PDB file of C-alpha atoms in Angstrom:
ATOM      1  CA  UNK A 767       5.810  -3.905  -5.326  1.00 64.00           C
ATOM      2  CA  UNK A 768       9.203  -4.787  -3.912  1.00 84.00           C
ATOM      3  CA  UNK A 769       8.677  -5.307  -0.152  1.00 97.00           C
ATOM      4  CA  UNK A 770       6.131  -8.083   0.263  1.00 98.00           C
ATOM      5  CA  UNK A 771       6.105  -9.986   3.504  1.00 98.00           C
ATOM      6  CA  UNK A 772       4.157 -13.181   4.050  1.00 98.00           C
ATOM      7  CA  UNK A 773       3.602 -14.286   7.599  1.00 98.00           C
ATOM      8  CA  UNK A 774       2.692 -17.914   8.533  1.00 97.00           C
ATOM      9  CA  UNK A 775       1.505 -19.260  11.910  1.00 93.00           C
ATOM     10  CA  UNK A 776       4.726 -21.118  12.777  1.00 91.00           C
ATOM     11  CA  UNK A 777       7.005 -20.248  15.621  1.00 89.00           C
ATOM     12  CA  UNK A 778       7.366 -16.435  15.705  1.00 90.00           C
ATOM     13  CA  UNK A 779      10.481 -14.554  15.257  1.00 93.00           C
ATOM     14  CA  UNK A 780      11.655 -12.484  18.240  1.00 94.00           C
ATOM     15  CA  UNK A 781       9.181  -9.576  18.569  1.00 95.00           C
ATOM     16  CA  UNK A 782      11.733  -6.870  17.682  1.00 96.00           C
ATOM     17  CA  UNK A 783      12.727  -8.786  14.520  1.00 97.00           C
ATOM     18  CA  UNK A 784       9.209  -9.571  13.349  1.00 97.00           C
ATOM     19  CA  UNK A 785       8.166  -6.023  14.155  1.00 97.00           C
ATOM     20  CA  UNK A 786      11.007  -4.637  11.973  1.00 97.00           C
ATOM     21  CA  UNK A 787      10.131  -6.894   9.087  1.00 98.00           C
ATOM     22  CA  UNK A 788       6.344  -6.000   9.327  1.00 98.00           C
ATOM     23  CA  UNK A 789       6.879  -2.274   9.568  1.00 97.00           C
ATOM     24  CA  UNK A 790       9.419  -2.096   6.807  1.00 98.00           C
ATOM     25  CA  UNK A 791       7.192  -4.030   4.345  1.00 98.00           C
ATOM     26  CA  UNK A 792       5.036  -2.331   1.739  1.00 97.00           C
ATOM     27  CA  UNK A 793       2.544  -5.139   1.870  1.00 98.00           C
ATOM     28  CA  UNK A 794       1.973  -7.677   4.639  1.00 98.00           C
ATOM     29  CA  UNK A 795       0.064 -10.815   3.767  1.00 98.00           C
ATOM     30  CA  UNK A 796      -0.844 -13.433   6.473  1.00 98.00           C
ATOM     31  CA  UNK A 797      -1.902 -17.027   6.309  1.00 96.00           C
ATOM     32  CA  UNK A 798      -4.583 -17.855   8.841  1.00 93.00           C
ATOM     33  CA  UNK A 799      -3.170 -17.633  12.378  1.00 94.00           C
ATOM     34  CA  UNK A 800      -0.218 -15.708  10.906  1.00 96.00           C
ATOM     35  CA  UNK A 801      -2.548 -12.639  11.157  1.00 97.00           C
ATOM     36  CA  UNK A 802      -2.284 -12.890  14.999  1.00 96.00           C
ATOM     37  CA  UNK A 803       1.530 -12.929  14.696  1.00 97.00           C
ATOM     38  CA  UNK A 804       1.363  -9.643  12.728  1.00 98.00           C
ATOM     39  CA  UNK A 805      -1.196  -8.013  15.109  1.00 97.00           C
ATOM     40  CA  UNK A 806       0.931  -8.930  18.016  1.00 97.00           C
ATOM     41  CA  UNK A 807       3.739  -6.632  16.812  1.00 97.00           C
ATOM     42  CA  UNK A 808       1.494  -3.683  16.110  1.00 97.00           C
ATOM     43  CA  UNK A 809       0.846  -3.982  12.396  1.00 97.00           C
ATOM     44  CA  UNK A 810      -2.462  -4.778  10.714  1.00 97.00           C
ATOM     45  CA  UNK A 811      -2.074  -7.352   7.920  1.00 98.00           C
ATOM     46  CA  UNK A 812      -3.258  -6.009   4.516  1.00 97.00           C
ATOM     47  CA  UNK A 813      -4.739  -9.383   3.418  1.00 97.00           C
ATOM     48  CA  UNK A 814      -5.374 -12.669   5.227  1.00 97.00           C
ATOM     49  CA  UNK A 815      -5.927 -16.064   3.546  1.00 96.00           C
ATOM     50  CA  UNK A 816      -6.457 -19.611   4.636  1.00 89.00           C
ATOM     51  CA  UNK A 817      -9.046 -22.135   5.864  1.00 85.00           C
ATOM     52  CA  UNK A 818      -9.115 -19.965   9.013  1.00 83.00           C
ATOM     53  CA  UNK A 819      -8.917 -22.830  11.460  1.00 83.00           C
ATOM     54  CA  UNK A 820      -6.242 -21.089  13.570  1.00 85.00           C
ATOM     55  CA  UNK A 821      -7.297 -17.442  13.259  1.00 89.00           C
ATOM     56  CA  UNK A 822      -8.248 -16.130  16.691  1.00 92.00           C
ATOM     57  CA  UNK A 823     -11.664 -14.727  17.467  1.00 90.00           C
ATOM     58  CA  UNK A 824     -10.102 -11.360  18.387  1.00 92.00           C
ATOM     59  CA  UNK A 825      -8.452 -11.159  14.888  1.00 90.00           C
ATOM     60  CA  UNK A 826     -11.792 -12.103  13.275  1.00 89.00           C
ATOM     61  CA  UNK A 827     -13.550  -9.225  15.052  1.00 91.00           C
ATOM     62  CA  UNK A 828     -11.207  -6.550  13.535  1.00 94.00           C
ATOM     63  CA  UNK A 829     -12.780  -6.561  10.096  1.00 92.00           C
ATOM     64  CA  UNK A 830      -9.623  -7.777   8.358  1.00 93.00           C
ATOM     65  CA  UNK A 831      -9.609  -8.319   4.559  1.00 93.00           C
ATOM     66  CA  UNK A 832     -10.002 -12.089   4.687  1.00 92.00           C
ATOM     67  CA  UNK A 833     -10.098 -14.618   1.870  1.00 90.00           C
ATOM     68  CA  UNK A 834     -11.482 -18.006   2.981  1.00 88.00           C
ATOM     69  CA  UNK A 835      -9.823 -20.837   1.064  1.00 86.00           C
ATOM     70  CA  UNK A 836     -10.852 -24.289   2.294  1.00 86.00           C
ATOM     71  CA  UNK A 837      -8.856 -26.266  -0.294  1.00 83.00           C
ATOM     72  CA  UNK A 838      -7.451 -29.145   1.768  1.00 82.00           C
ATOM     73  CA  UNK A 839      -5.095 -30.153  -1.100  1.00 85.00           C
ATOM     74  CA  UNK A 840      -2.983 -27.037  -0.566  1.00 91.00           C
ATOM     75  CA  UNK A 841      -1.166 -25.795   2.468  1.00 93.00           C
ATOM     76  CA  UNK A 842      -1.459 -22.367   4.025  1.00 93.00           C
ATOM     77  CA  UNK A 843       1.790 -21.477   2.413  1.00 96.00           C
ATOM     78  CA  UNK A 844       0.519 -22.486  -0.987  1.00 96.00           C
ATOM     79  CA  UNK A 845      -2.462 -20.258  -0.474  1.00 96.00           C
ATOM     80  CA  UNK A 846      -0.331 -17.334   0.748  1.00 97.00           C
ATOM     81  CA  UNK A 847       1.912 -17.627  -2.310  1.00 97.00           C
ATOM     82  CA  UNK A 848      -1.024 -17.735  -4.648  1.00 96.00           C
ATOM     83  CA  UNK A 849      -2.470 -14.624  -2.976  1.00 96.00           C
ATOM     84  CA  UNK A 850       0.926 -12.854  -3.390  1.00 97.00           C
ATOM     85  CA  UNK A 851       0.957 -13.763  -7.045  1.00 96.00           C
ATOM     86  CA  UNK A 852      -2.675 -12.603  -7.590  1.00 95.00           C
ATOM     87  CA  UNK A 853      -1.843  -9.069  -6.227  1.00 95.00           C
ATOM     88  CA  UNK A 854       1.092  -8.686  -8.583  1.00 96.00           C
ATOM     89  CA  UNK A 855       4.090  -9.482  -6.392  1.00 97.00           C
ATOM     90  CA  UNK A 856       7.108 -10.969  -8.126  1.00 97.00           C
ATOM     91  CA  UNK A 857       8.871 -11.906  -4.838  1.00 98.00           C
ATOM     92  CA  UNK A 858       8.100 -12.446  -1.244  1.00 98.00           C
ATOM     93  CA  UNK A 859       9.802 -12.875   2.116  1.00 98.00           C
ATOM     94  CA  UNK A 860       8.171 -15.515   4.327  1.00 98.00           C
ATOM     95  CA  UNK A 861       8.318 -15.232   8.149  1.00 98.00           C
ATOM     96  CA  UNK A 862       7.215 -17.474  11.093  1.00 97.00           C
ATOM     97  CA  UNK A 863       7.980 -20.625   9.098  1.00 96.00           C
ATOM     98  CA  UNK A 864       9.981 -22.458  11.842  1.00 91.00           C
ATOM     99  CA  UNK A 865       8.859 -24.410  14.877  1.00 78.00           C
ATOM    100  CA  UNK A 866       8.785 -27.834  16.339  1.00 73.00           C
ATOM    101  CA  UNK A 867       7.183 -29.476  13.325  1.00 81.00           C
ATOM    102  CA  UNK A 868       9.865 -30.554  10.788  1.00 87.00           C
ATOM    103  CA  UNK A 869       7.115 -31.636   8.327  1.00 89.00           C
ATOM    104  CA  UNK A 870       5.682 -28.113   8.324  1.00 88.00           C
ATOM    105  CA  UNK A 871       9.092 -26.537   7.487  1.00 91.00           C
ATOM    106  CA  UNK A 872       9.710 -29.035   4.717  1.00 93.00           C
ATOM    107  CA  UNK A 873       6.217 -28.360   3.392  1.00 94.00           C
ATOM    108  CA  UNK A 874       7.032 -24.568   3.264  1.00 96.00           C
ATOM    109  CA  UNK A 875      10.193 -25.381   1.190  1.00 96.00           C
ATOM    110  CA  UNK A 876       8.180 -27.504  -1.110  1.00 96.00           C
ATOM    111  CA  UNK A 877       5.522 -24.827  -1.561  1.00 97.00           C
ATOM    112  CA  UNK A 878       8.270 -22.212  -2.282  1.00 97.00           C
ATOM    113  CA  UNK A 879       9.895 -24.537  -4.801  1.00 96.00           C
ATOM    114  CA  UNK A 880       6.579 -24.943  -6.625  1.00 96.00           C
ATOM    115  CA  UNK A 881       5.834 -21.185  -6.721  1.00 97.00           C
ATOM    116  CA  UNK A 882       6.749 -18.966  -9.665  1.00 96.00           C
ATOM    117  CA  UNK A 883       7.598 -16.169  -7.237  1.00 97.00           C
ATOM    118  CA  UNK A 884      11.052 -15.345  -5.913  1.00 97.00           C
ATOM    119  CA  UNK A 885      10.888 -16.660  -2.287  1.00 98.00           C
ATOM    120  CA  UNK A 886      13.246 -16.166   0.695  1.00 98.00           C
ATOM    121  CA  UNK A 887      12.683 -17.162   4.235  1.00 98.00           C
ATOM    122  CA  UNK A 888      13.283 -14.939   7.317  1.00 98.00           C
ATOM    123  CA  UNK A 889      14.633 -17.258   9.943  1.00 96.00           C
ATOM    124  CA  UNK A 890      15.669 -16.868  13.571  1.00 93.00           C
ATOM    125  CA  UNK A 891      19.398 -17.015  12.712  1.00 94.00           C
ATOM    126  CA  UNK A 892      19.466 -15.570   9.209  1.00 97.00           C
ATOM    127  CA  UNK A 893      17.892 -15.672   5.701  1.00 98.00           C
ATOM    128  CA  UNK A 894      17.373 -18.437   3.203  1.00 98.00           C
ATOM    129  CA  UNK A 895      16.835 -18.007  -0.552  1.00 98.00           C
ATOM    130  CA  UNK A 896      15.098 -20.423  -2.857  1.00 98.00           C
ATOM    131  CA  UNK A 897      17.219 -20.805  -6.037  1.00 98.00           C
ATOM    132  CA  UNK A 898      16.037 -22.239  -9.309  1.00 97.00           C
ATOM    133  CA  UNK A 899      18.381 -22.890 -12.122  1.00 97.00           C
ATOM    134  CA  UNK A 900      19.610 -21.756 -14.445  1.00 98.00           C
ATOM    135  CA  UNK A 901      20.851 -18.620 -12.787  1.00 98.00           C
ATOM    136  CA  UNK A 902      23.315 -17.042 -10.323  1.00 98.00           C
ATOM    137  CA  UNK A 903      22.727 -15.095  -7.139  1.00 98.00           C
ATOM    138  CA  UNK A 904      24.933 -12.794  -5.061  1.00 98.00           C
ATOM    139  CA  UNK A 905      24.171 -12.611  -1.348  1.00 97.00           C
ATOM    140  CA  UNK A 906      25.757 -10.139   1.056  1.00 97.00           C
ATOM    141  CA  UNK A 907      27.544 -11.652   4.075  1.00 97.00           C
ATOM    142  CA  UNK A 908      30.631 -11.239   6.261  1.00 96.00           C
ATOM    143  CA  UNK A 909      33.739 -13.276   6.523  1.00 97.00           C
ATOM    144  CA  UNK A 910      33.324 -16.110   9.041  1.00 97.00           C
ATOM    145  CA  UNK A 911      29.603 -16.314   8.777  1.00 97.00           C
ATOM    146  CA  UNK A 912      27.921 -19.696   8.212  1.00 98.00           C
ATOM    147  CA  UNK A 913      26.614 -20.434   4.669  1.00 98.00           C
ATOM    148  CA  UNK A 914      24.876 -23.660   3.549  1.00 98.00           C
ATOM    149  CA  UNK A 915      23.606 -24.695   0.118  1.00 98.00           C
ATOM    150  CA  UNK A 916      21.242 -27.558   0.088  1.00 98.00           C
ATOM    151  CA  UNK A 917      19.399 -29.179  -2.799  1.00 98.00           C
ATOM    152  CA  UNK A 918      15.648 -29.497  -2.862  1.00 97.00           C
ATOM    153  CA  UNK A 919      15.800 -31.387  -6.138  1.00 97.00           C
ATOM    154  CA  UNK A 920      18.941 -32.789  -7.726  1.00 98.00           C
ATOM    155  CA  UNK A 921      21.047 -29.828  -8.845  1.00 98.00           C
ATOM    156  CA  UNK A 922      23.592 -29.872 -11.631  1.00 98.00           C
ATOM    157  CA  UNK A 923      26.330 -27.359 -12.508  1.00 98.00           C
ATOM    158  CA  UNK A 924      26.445 -25.974  -9.003  1.00 98.00           C
ATOM    159  CA  UNK A 925      28.848 -23.228  -8.107  1.00 98.00           C
ATOM    160  CA  UNK A 926      29.492 -21.555  -4.766  1.00 98.00           C
ATOM    161  CA  UNK A 927      32.124 -18.902  -4.480  1.00 98.00           C
ATOM    162  CA  UNK A 928      33.304 -16.577  -1.680  1.00 98.00           C
ATOM    163  CA  UNK A 929      33.382 -19.464   0.862  1.00 98.00           C
ATOM    164  CA  UNK A 930      36.029 -21.642   2.397  1.00 98.00           C
ATOM    165  CA  UNK A 931      35.041 -24.745   0.495  1.00 98.00           C
ATOM    166  CA  UNK A 932      34.053 -23.622  -2.956  1.00 98.00           C
ATOM    167  CA  UNK A 933      31.995 -25.571  -5.417  1.00 98.00           C
ATOM    168  CA  UNK A 934      32.577 -25.523  -9.177  1.00 98.00           C
ATOM    169  CA  UNK A 935      30.363 -27.417 -11.624  1.00 98.00           C
ATOM    170  CA  UNK A 936      29.251 -29.760  -8.782  1.00 98.00           C
ATOM    171  CA  UNK A 937      26.244 -31.968  -8.448  1.00 98.00           C
ATOM    172  CA  UNK A 938      24.174 -31.637  -5.255  1.00 98.00           C
ATOM    173  CA  UNK A 939      21.748 -34.369  -4.188  1.00 97.00           C
ATOM    174  CA  UNK A 940      20.182 -35.455  -0.894  1.00 94.00           C
ATOM    175  CA  UNK A 941      21.788 -38.868  -1.414  1.00 96.00           C
ATOM    176  CA  UNK A 942      25.137 -37.357  -2.374  1.00 96.00           C
ATOM    177  CA  UNK A 943      27.055 -34.099  -1.960  1.00 96.00           C
ATOM    178  CA  UNK A 944      25.730 -31.375   0.308  1.00 96.00           C
ATOM    179  CA  UNK A 945      27.261 -28.053   1.298  1.00 97.00           C
ATOM    180  CA  UNK A 946      26.475 -27.585   5.052  1.00 97.00           C
ATOM    181  CA  UNK A 947      28.006 -25.111   7.536  1.00 97.00           C
ATOM    182  CA  UNK A 948      30.440 -23.654   4.962  1.00 98.00           C
ATOM    183  CA  UNK A 949      32.141 -20.406   5.908  1.00 98.00           C
ATOM    184  CA  UNK A 950      32.021 -17.076   4.077  1.00 98.00           C
ATOM    185  CA  UNK A 951      35.502 -15.655   3.266  1.00 98.00           C
ATOM    186  CA  UNK A 952      34.322 -12.492   1.399  1.00 97.00           C
ATOM    187  CA  UNK A 953      31.710  -9.654   1.770  1.00 97.00           C
ATOM    188  CA  UNK A 954      29.365 -11.627  -0.471  1.00 97.00           C
ATOM    189  CA  UNK A 955      28.943 -15.161  -1.763  1.00 98.00           C
ATOM    190  CA  UNK A 956      27.790 -16.235  -5.224  1.00 98.00           C
ATOM    191  CA  UNK A 957      25.670 -19.285  -5.811  1.00 98.00           C
ATOM    192  CA  UNK A 958      24.907 -20.616  -9.289  1.00 98.00           C
ATOM    193  CA  UNK A 959      22.838 -23.502 -10.693  1.00 98.00           C
ATOM    194  CA  UNK A 960      22.563 -24.917 -14.173  1.00 98.00           C
ATOM    195  CA  UNK A 961      19.509 -26.858 -13.245  1.00 98.00           C
ATOM    196  CA  UNK A 962      17.504 -27.914 -10.164  1.00 98.00           C
ATOM    197  CA  UNK A 963      16.272 -26.124  -7.079  1.00 98.00           C
ATOM    198  CA  UNK A 964      18.185 -25.412  -3.930  1.00 98.00           C
ATOM    199  CA  UNK A 965      18.066 -23.320  -0.795  1.00 98.00           C
ATOM    200  CA  UNK A 966      20.891 -21.070   0.194  1.00 98.00           C
ATOM    201  CA  UNK A 967      21.166 -20.195   3.892  1.00 98.00           C
ATOM    202  CA  UNK A 968      23.266 -17.257   5.214  1.00 98.00           C
ATOM    203  CA  UNK A 969      23.733 -16.328   8.849  1.00 98.00           C
ATOM    204  CA  UNK A 970      22.842 -12.788  10.024  1.00 97.00           C
ATOM    205  CA  UNK A 971      22.603 -11.168  13.428  1.00 95.00           C
ATOM    206  CA  UNK A 972      19.129  -9.800  14.527  1.00 94.00           C
ATOM    207  CA  UNK A 973      20.264  -6.175  14.187  1.00 94.00           C
ATOM    208  CA  UNK A 974      21.294  -6.785  10.568  1.00 96.00           C
ATOM    209  CA  UNK A 975      17.778  -7.594   9.269  1.00 96.00           C
ATOM    210  CA  UNK A 976      15.487  -6.700   7.672  1.00 97.00           C
ATOM    211  CA  UNK A 977      17.031  -5.764   4.368  1.00 95.00           C
ATOM    212  CA  UNK A 978      15.237  -5.930   1.098  1.00 95.00           C
TER     213      UNK A 978
END
């Protein structure tokens, strides 16, 4: 199961972009009101999970496959990632994670960092990958595109190649070095970590996504 999309109830992507993600996915999971986001672009979510406090009455009336999870110690994103893991997914792309609430976006990143799944975020201006060391990742891009690598936890042995300001065996920390608004200089960039967890952002135009 390679094309798994998880949709939250944050600010929606442009309709055409979200529609393309939803209709190219093999499995679409939604967290609570994220089901309404999916239905609005003409796709029926395969599974819905959450405490259901933001799921609309119209969505409830459709007989969706809904799992009620009232655990107040976990976020909707936690519940969505647990559902993805339970159905055998090894990776997931999360959509509708942005909006006017910085705390919600940070909570999504924290949920992704805790999960054993491979997680990336579909954003309004590109894609972001959650990276956990040790490992290396190659991400397609184009010269001149914006690339950022930000630590979620302290990251050691960090490399970033294919960009204007490369990193080699660096340490990234919120109170120290960050790599923000770097620029790609090759058709792909390579990020590597010996330890820690980081998020790698790459800029894409709307017509260039989705890709799996």
